[in-house]
Amino acid sequence: MKNKLAKLLNSISKKFGYRLIKIQDNKWYDNFIEITEFEKKTLEIASKYSMTGFERMFFLVKALKQIKIDNIEGDLVECGVWKGGNLILFQKIIEELRLKHKKIFAYDTFSGMNEPSQFDLNINNEKADLILNSLKKKGVDPNKNLVLAKCSMEDVKKNFEMNTRENDNLICVKGEVEKTLRIKENLPKKISLLRLDTDWYESTKTELEVLFPLLSKNGILVIDDYGYWKGSKKAVDEYFKDKKINLFKIDFTARYLFKR
C-alpha cells in the first residue's frame, strides 16, 4: 500500500517538475566523514556530561591532533566544565595520541553560574540576571538545568574517573575564576589548548588577561559563547582590539584562533 501511494505521489509531483526523495535517518556523525570509530564512541560518552554540541566537540578532537602534529607545549585548560564532558574527551584523546604527559586544568565554581554583569545579555537581548532569577524563583533544580548548570567537583571527578583509563592528571580548581586565576599556584606554566566556556563578561575578561599570555605559540584558543552571550563577545573584542588576530567559526556560537 505504501509503495503504491509513493508511486502515485511521485507521478503527480513529476507533472509539476518535482520528485519525491526518501528522508534518510541520518546520524550525528554522518556530518563528519573522517571520524574514526574510537572518536565516535568518545564523543558519544562525552556528550552525556556536556552541553557542547558534536560539531564543537569534534573540533576539540581535531585540535588535539594538530597539537600533537605541531608538538605544541603546554597543558589543556577548560574554564566552565559543568559535568566534565570535555574533560573526559580531552583525557581519552590524549591517551589515544600518547600525550599523557599533558595535565588537564578544570576551572569552575562547581556550584553553578555566578552573578552576571550588566553586559551579559543573550542574542535575543534577554538579560542574564533576569533569566537566572526567574529560574531560581520557579524552584528549578540547578543540577538538572542547562542554564544554572550546577555540578559539584566531586561529581565531575567521579564522571571523569568512570570514563577514563588514567585519571591522575586532572587538576580541578574550585571558585570564581576572577579570584582563582589571580593565584599563581593555580596556573599551568604553559597551555596548548585553552577553552573558555563561562559565558559572562567578567569571567571571560579575566580568563583572557591571565591565561592567554600562557598559551604557547600556535596554541589554540576556543571561545564557546562568542555568538550567543554578548558579554563574552564584548570581553573577547576588547581584549583583542589592538591585536592582529583572526577568529574562525566552529558553529553559530563558537570561535577559535591559533596564537601567532
mmCIF file of C-alpha atoms in Angstrom:
data_model
loop_
_atom_site.group_PDB
_atom_site.id
_atom_site.type_symbol
_atom_site.label_atom_id
_atom_site.label_comp_id
_atom_site.label_asym_id
_atom_site.label_seq_id
_atom_site.Cartn_x
_atom_site.Cartn_y
_atom_site.Cartn_z
ATOM 1 C CA MET A 1 0.000 0.000 0.000
ATOM 2 C CA LYS A 2 2.807 2.411 0.941
ATOM 3 C CA ASN A 3 4.681 1.658 -2.284
ATOM 4 C CA LYS A 4 1.575 2.249 -4.400
ATOM 5 C CA LEU A 5 0.907 5.537 -2.631
ATOM 6 C CA ALA A 6 4.516 6.613 -3.076
ATOM 7 C CA LYS A 7 4.381 5.841 -6.805
ATOM 8 C CA LEU A 8 1.148 7.783 -7.159
ATOM 9 C CA LEU A 9 2.511 10.824 -5.339
ATOM 10 C CA ASN A 10 5.732 10.637 -7.323
ATOM 11 C CA SER A 11 3.879 10.553 -10.650
ATOM 12 C CA ILE A 12 1.777 13.554 -9.608
ATOM 13 C CA SER A 13 4.776 15.551 -8.424
ATOM 14 C CA LYS A 14 6.653 14.861 -11.684
ATOM 15 C CA LYS A 15 3.897 16.608 -13.624
ATOM 16 C CA PHE A 16 4.744 19.775 -11.718
ATOM 17 C CA GLY A 17 8.504 19.371 -12.133
ATOM 18 C CA TYR A 18 9.218 17.845 -8.733
ATOM 19 C CA ARG A 19 10.190 14.417 -7.439
ATOM 20 C CA LEU A 20 9.917 12.722 -4.059
ATOM 21 C CA ILE A 21 13.063 11.831 -2.139
ATOM 22 C CA LYS A 22 13.006 9.459 0.811
ATOM 23 C CA ILE A 23 14.097 11.068 4.067
ATOM 24 C CA GLN A 24 17.249 9.402 5.359
ATOM 25 C CA ASP A 25 17.665 8.570 9.031
ATOM 26 C CA ASN A 26 20.939 10.448 9.388
ATOM 27 C CA LYS A 27 23.123 10.047 12.448
ATOM 28 C CA TRP A 28 25.022 12.958 14.007
ATOM 29 C CA TYR A 29 28.349 11.516 12.864
ATOM 30 C CA ASP A 30 27.277 11.464 9.211
ATOM 31 C CA ASN A 31 28.414 15.101 9.095
ATOM 32 C CA PHE A 32 31.999 14.042 9.905
ATOM 33 C CA ILE A 33 33.168 11.675 7.175
ATOM 34 C CA GLU A 34 36.704 11.481 8.604
ATOM 35 C CA ILE A 35 35.652 10.468 12.133
ATOM 36 C CA THR A 36 37.035 7.170 13.464
ATOM 37 C CA GLU A 37 35.101 4.606 15.474
ATOM 38 C CA PHE A 38 37.126 5.473 18.570
ATOM 39 C CA GLU A 39 36.372 9.174 18.173
ATOM 40 C CA LYS A 40 32.700 8.435 17.589
ATOM 41 C CA LYS A 41 32.467 6.425 20.810
ATOM 42 C CA THR A 42 34.431 9.077 22.699
ATOM 43 C CA LEU A 43 32.072 11.863 21.627
ATOM 44 C CA GLU A 44 29.022 9.799 22.488
ATOM 45 C CA ILE A 45 30.377 9.229 26.003
ATOM 46 C CA ALA A 46 31.457 12.853 26.469
ATOM 47 C CA SER A 47 28.105 14.195 25.260
ATOM 48 C CA LYS A 48 26.379 12.619 28.270
ATOM 49 C CA TYR A 49 28.221 15.076 30.513
ATOM 50 C CA SER A 50 28.371 18.164 28.304
ATOM 51 C CA MET A 51 26.243 20.848 26.663
ATOM 52 C CA THR A 52 28.848 21.165 23.914
ATOM 53 C CA GLY A 53 27.427 20.199 20.529
ATOM 54 C CA PHE A 54 29.006 17.429 18.461
ATOM 55 C CA GLU A 55 30.461 19.917 15.974
ATOM 56 C CA ARG A 56 32.283 21.735 18.760
ATOM 57 C CA MET A 57 33.408 18.509 20.412
ATOM 58 C CA PHE A 58 34.765 17.108 17.162
ATOM 59 C CA PHE A 59 36.680 20.352 16.691
ATOM 60 C CA LEU A 60 38.394 19.660 20.032
ATOM 61 C CA VAL A 61 39.425 16.233 18.756
ATOM 62 C CA LYS A 62 40.929 17.802 15.626
ATOM 63 C CA ALA A 63 42.605 20.493 17.726
ATOM 64 C CA LEU A 64 44.320 17.908 19.922
ATOM 65 C CA LYS A 65 45.541 16.059 16.839
ATOM 66 C CA GLN A 66 47.004 19.299 15.486
ATOM 67 C CA ILE A 67 48.676 19.984 18.820
ATOM 68 C CA LYS A 68 50.445 16.623 18.540
ATOM 69 C CA ILE A 69 51.449 17.225 14.909
ATOM 70 C CA ASP A 70 52.891 20.654 15.763
ATOM 71 C CA ASN A 71 54.379 19.408 19.046
ATOM 72 C CA ILE A 72 52.867 22.343 20.925
ATOM 73 C CA GLU A 73 53.978 22.593 24.530
ATOM 74 C CA GLY A 74 51.577 23.107 27.390
ATOM 75 C CA ASP A 75 48.634 21.669 29.239
ATOM 76 C CA LEU A 76 44.935 21.610 28.400
ATOM 77 C CA VAL A 77 42.650 24.136 30.088
ATOM 78 C CA GLU A 78 38.880 24.436 30.285
ATOM 79 C CA CYS A 79 37.090 27.222 32.142
ATOM 80 C CA GLY A 80 33.480 26.248 32.797
ATOM 81 C CA VAL A 81 33.317 22.449 32.820
ATOM 82 C CA TRP A 82 29.756 21.604 34.002
ATOM 83 C CA LYS A 83 29.675 17.785 34.368
ATOM 84 C CA GLY A 84 33.100 17.281 32.819
ATOM 85 C CA GLY A 85 32.225 16.023 29.338
ATOM 86 C CA ASN A 86 35.047 17.849 27.584
ATOM 87 C CA LEU A 87 37.498 16.826 30.303
ATOM 88 C CA ILE A 88 36.627 13.206 29.538
ATOM 89 C CA LEU A 89 37.089 13.911 25.831
ATOM 90 C CA PHE A 90 40.488 15.527 26.494
ATOM 91 C CA GLN A 91 41.713 12.577 28.526
ATOM 92 C CA LYS A 92 40.510 9.846 26.181
ATOM 93 C CA ILE A 93 42.018 11.570 23.150
ATOM 94 C CA ILE A 94 45.392 12.307 24.783
ATOM 95 C CA GLU A 95 45.529 8.682 25.914
ATOM 96 C CA GLU A 96 44.956 7.632 22.299
ATOM 97 C CA LEU A 97 47.520 10.139 20.988
ATOM 98 C CA ARG A 98 50.047 9.276 23.718
ATOM 99 C CA LEU A 99 50.075 12.809 25.083
ATOM 100 C CA LYS A 100 49.568 11.650 28.649
ATOM 101 C CA HIS A 101 52.268 13.998 29.943
ATOM 102 C CA LYS A 102 49.810 16.861 29.485
ATOM 103 C CA LYS A 103 47.806 17.925 32.526
ATOM 104 C CA ILE A 104 44.145 18.931 32.335
ATOM 105 C CA PHE A 105 43.181 22.050 34.295
ATOM 106 C CA ALA A 106 39.472 22.441 35.096
ATOM 107 C CA TYR A 107 38.310 25.815 36.437
ATOM 108 C CA ASP A 108 34.750 26.170 37.702
ATOM 109 C CA THR A 109 32.687 27.364 40.646
ATOM 110 C CA PHE A 110 31.336 23.789 40.844
ATOM 111 C CA SER A 111 28.233 25.377 42.353
ATOM 112 C CA GLY A 112 26.507 26.727 39.253
ATOM 113 C CA MET A 113 26.568 30.061 37.458
ATOM 114 C CA ASN A 114 27.782 33.086 39.392
ATOM 115 C CA GLU A 115 26.228 36.550 39.112
ATOM 116 C CA PRO A 116 26.324 38.106 35.625
ATOM 117 C CA SER A 117 27.049 41.772 34.908
ATOM 118 C CA GLN A 118 25.058 44.428 33.064
ATOM 119 C CA PHE A 119 26.832 43.396 29.853
ATOM 120 C CA ASP A 120 25.539 39.841 29.934
ATOM 121 C CA LEU A 121 22.644 39.510 27.510
ATOM 122 C CA ASN A 122 21.939 36.732 25.062
ATOM 123 C CA ILE A 123 21.434 37.160 21.312
ATOM 124 C CA ASN A 124 17.751 37.893 21.959
ATOM 125 C CA ASN A 125 18.753 40.779 24.267
ATOM 126 C CA GLU A 126 17.428 38.935 27.312
ATOM 127 C CA LYS A 127 19.313 39.886 30.466
ATOM 128 C CA ALA A 128 21.187 37.006 32.049
ATOM 129 C CA ASP A 129 20.408 38.110 35.608
ATOM 130 C CA LEU A 130 16.666 38.121 34.886
ATOM 131 C CA ILE A 131 16.895 34.661 33.323
ATOM 132 C CA LEU A 132 18.745 33.258 36.341
ATOM 133 C CA ASN A 133 16.437 34.922 38.866
ATOM 134 C CA SER A 134 13.355 33.640 37.052
ATOM 135 C CA LEU A 135 14.642 30.065 37.132
ATOM 136 C CA LYS A 136 15.538 30.322 40.812
ATOM 137 C CA LYS A 137 12.117 31.741 41.722
ATOM 138 C CA LYS A 138 10.453 28.843 39.926
ATOM 139 C CA GLY A 139 12.438 26.454 42.081
ATOM 140 C CA VAL A 140 14.187 24.856 39.118
ATOM 141 C CA ASP A 141 16.725 22.217 40.164
ATOM 142 C CA PRO A 142 20.137 23.746 39.300
ATOM 143 C CA ASN A 143 21.633 20.257 38.994
ATOM 144 C CA LYS A 144 19.295 19.470 36.100
ATOM 145 C CA ASN A 145 19.012 22.859 34.396
ATOM 146 C CA LEU A 146 21.317 23.741 31.490
ATOM 147 C CA VAL A 147 21.376 27.457 32.351
ATOM 148 C CA LEU A 148 22.007 27.200 36.096
ATOM 149 C CA ALA A 149 24.488 24.407 35.286
ATOM 150 C CA LYS A 150 25.391 23.190 38.754
ATOM 151 C CA CYS A 151 27.599 20.142 39.273
ATOM 152 C CA SER A 152 29.841 19.508 42.267
ATOM 153 C CA MET A 153 33.579 18.969 41.926
ATOM 154 C CA GLU A 154 33.142 15.512 43.442
ATOM 155 C CA ASP A 155 30.645 14.544 40.733
ATOM 156 C CA VAL A 156 32.872 15.921 37.971
ATOM 157 C CA LYS A 157 35.789 13.837 39.246
ATOM 158 C CA LYS A 158 33.537 10.794 39.548
ATOM 159 C CA ASN A 159 32.343 11.181 35.945
ATOM 160 C CA PHE A 160 35.947 11.584 34.812
ATOM 161 C CA GLU A 161 37.193 8.517 36.666
ATOM 162 C CA MET A 162 34.328 6.333 35.408
ATOM 163 C CA ASN A 163 35.130 7.060 31.775
ATOM 164 C CA THR A 164 38.938 7.212 31.548
ATOM 165 C CA ARG A 165 41.721 4.670 31.983
ATOM 166 C CA GLU A 166 44.121 7.009 33.745
ATOM 167 C CA ASN A 167 42.923 9.923 35.819
ATOM 168 C CA ASP A 168 45.771 11.276 37.899
ATOM 169 C CA ASN A 169 46.435 14.265 35.653
ATOM 170 C CA LEU A 170 43.155 16.145 36.251
ATOM 171 C CA ILE A 171 43.544 19.320 38.308
ATOM 172 C CA CYS A 172 40.286 20.920 39.462
ATOM 173 C CA VAL A 173 40.380 24.499 40.735
ATOM 174 C CA LYS A 174 37.226 25.482 42.588
ATOM 175 C CA GLY A 175 35.867 29.030 42.777
ATOM 176 C CA GLU A 176 35.146 32.051 40.607
ATOM 177 C CA VAL A 177 37.908 32.487 38.036
ATOM 178 C CA GLU A 178 38.048 36.200 38.832
ATOM 179 C CA LYS A 179 39.643 35.096 42.110
ATOM 180 C CA THR A 180 41.240 31.689 41.489
ATOM 181 C CA LEU A 181 43.175 32.772 38.400
ATOM 182 C CA ARG A 182 44.852 35.538 40.387
ATOM 183 C CA ILE A 183 46.650 32.890 42.460
ATOM 184 C CA LYS A 184 49.852 31.825 40.692
ATOM 185 C CA GLU A 185 49.844 28.341 42.214
ATOM 186 C CA ASN A 186 46.563 27.603 40.407
ATOM 187 C CA LEU A 187 48.044 28.158 36.947
ATOM 188 C CA PRO A 188 49.796 25.904 34.442
ATOM 189 C CA LYS A 189 53.209 27.017 33.210
ATOM 190 C CA LYS A 190 52.200 26.718 29.555
ATOM 191 C CA ILE A 191 48.953 25.993 27.700
ATOM 192 C CA SER A 192 48.476 24.259 24.341
ATOM 193 C CA LEU A 193 44.656 24.284 24.246
ATOM 194 C CA LEU A 194 42.551 26.903 26.036
ATOM 195 C CA ARG A 195 38.764 26.533 26.038
ATOM 196 C CA LEU A 196 36.615 29.287 27.586
ATOM 197 C CA ASP A 197 33.006 28.496 28.462
ATOM 198 C CA THR A 198 31.979 30.605 31.459
ATOM 199 C CA ASP A 199 29.506 32.715 29.467
ATOM 200 C CA TRP A 200 29.850 36.041 31.296
ATOM 201 C CA TYR A 201 31.827 39.195 30.563
ATOM 202 C CA GLU A 202 33.861 39.450 33.775
ATOM 203 C CA SER A 203 34.953 35.816 33.840
ATOM 204 C CA THR A 204 35.889 35.752 30.148
ATOM 205 C CA LYS A 205 37.807 39.022 30.548
ATOM 206 C CA THR A 206 39.834 37.597 33.439
ATOM 207 C CA GLU A 207 40.495 34.321 31.629
ATOM 208 C CA LEU A 208 41.923 36.136 28.619
ATOM 209 C CA GLU A 209 44.025 38.504 30.712
ATOM 210 C CA VAL A 210 45.575 35.717 32.772
ATOM 211 C CA LEU A 211 45.561 32.608 30.590
ATOM 212 C CA PHE A 212 46.023 33.815 27.006
ATOM 213 C CA PRO A 213 49.601 35.007 27.708
ATOM 214 C CA LEU A 214 50.345 31.416 28.830
ATOM 215 C CA LEU A 215 49.080 29.940 25.548
ATOM 216 C CA SER A 216 52.029 28.648 23.524
ATOM 217 C CA LYS A 217 52.815 29.816 20.008
ATOM 218 C CA ASN A 218 50.453 28.019 17.601
ATOM 219 C CA GLY A 219 48.345 27.019 20.591
ATOM 220 C CA ILE A 220 44.588 27.007 20.132
ATOM 221 C CA LEU A 221 42.029 29.234 21.859
ATOM 222 C CA VAL A 222 38.364 28.207 21.771
ATOM 223 C CA ILE A 223 35.613 30.616 22.851
ATOM 224 C CA ASP A 224 32.348 28.745 23.250
ATOM 225 C CA ASP A 225 29.885 31.610 23.759
ATOM 226 C CA TYR A 226 31.072 34.310 21.347
ATOM 227 C CA GLY A 227 27.963 34.085 19.192
ATOM 228 C CA TYR A 228 25.374 33.665 21.942
ATOM 229 C CA TRP A 229 26.308 35.689 25.045
ATOM 230 C CA LYS A 230 27.068 39.336 24.320
ATOM 231 C CA GLY A 231 29.210 39.748 27.427
ATOM 232 C CA SER A 232 31.536 37.008 26.250
ATOM 233 C CA LYS A 233 31.824 38.641 22.823
ATOM 234 C CA LYS A 234 32.464 42.049 24.395
ATOM 235 C CA ALA A 235 35.293 40.675 26.545
ATOM 236 C CA VAL A 236 36.905 38.981 23.544
ATOM 237 C CA ASP A 237 36.561 42.005 21.258
ATOM 238 C CA GLU A 238 38.022 44.328 23.893
ATOM 239 C CA TYR A 239 40.981 42.070 24.652
ATOM 240 C CA PHE A 240 41.955 41.588 21.013
ATOM 241 C CA LYS A 241 41.094 45.125 19.877
ATOM 242 C CA ASP A 242 44.693 46.154 19.162
ATOM 243 C CA LYS A 243 45.999 42.682 18.364
ATOM 244 C CA LYS A 244 46.206 41.251 14.860
ATOM 245 C CA ILE A 245 44.131 38.105 15.145
ATOM 246 C CA ASN A 246 41.540 36.215 13.132
ATOM 247 C CA LEU A 247 38.639 34.431 14.777
ATOM 248 C CA PHE A 248 37.409 31.391 12.848
ATOM 249 C CA LYS A 249 33.927 29.922 13.078
ATOM 250 C CA ILE A 250 33.234 26.457 14.503
ATOM 251 C CA ASP A 251 29.449 26.761 14.592
ATOM 252 C CA PHE A 252 26.890 29.517 15.195
ATOM 253 C CA THR A 253 28.337 30.439 18.595
ATOM 254 C CA ALA A 254 31.857 29.004 18.987
ATOM 255 C CA ARG A 255 35.012 30.609 17.595
ATOM 256 C CA TYR A 256 38.704 29.691 17.632
ATOM 257 C CA LEU A 257 42.093 31.089 16.776
ATOM 258 C CA PHE A 258 45.705 29.972 16.526
ATOM 259 C CA LYS A 259 48.075 32.075 18.598
ATOM 260 C CA ARG A 260 50.801 33.543 16.412
#
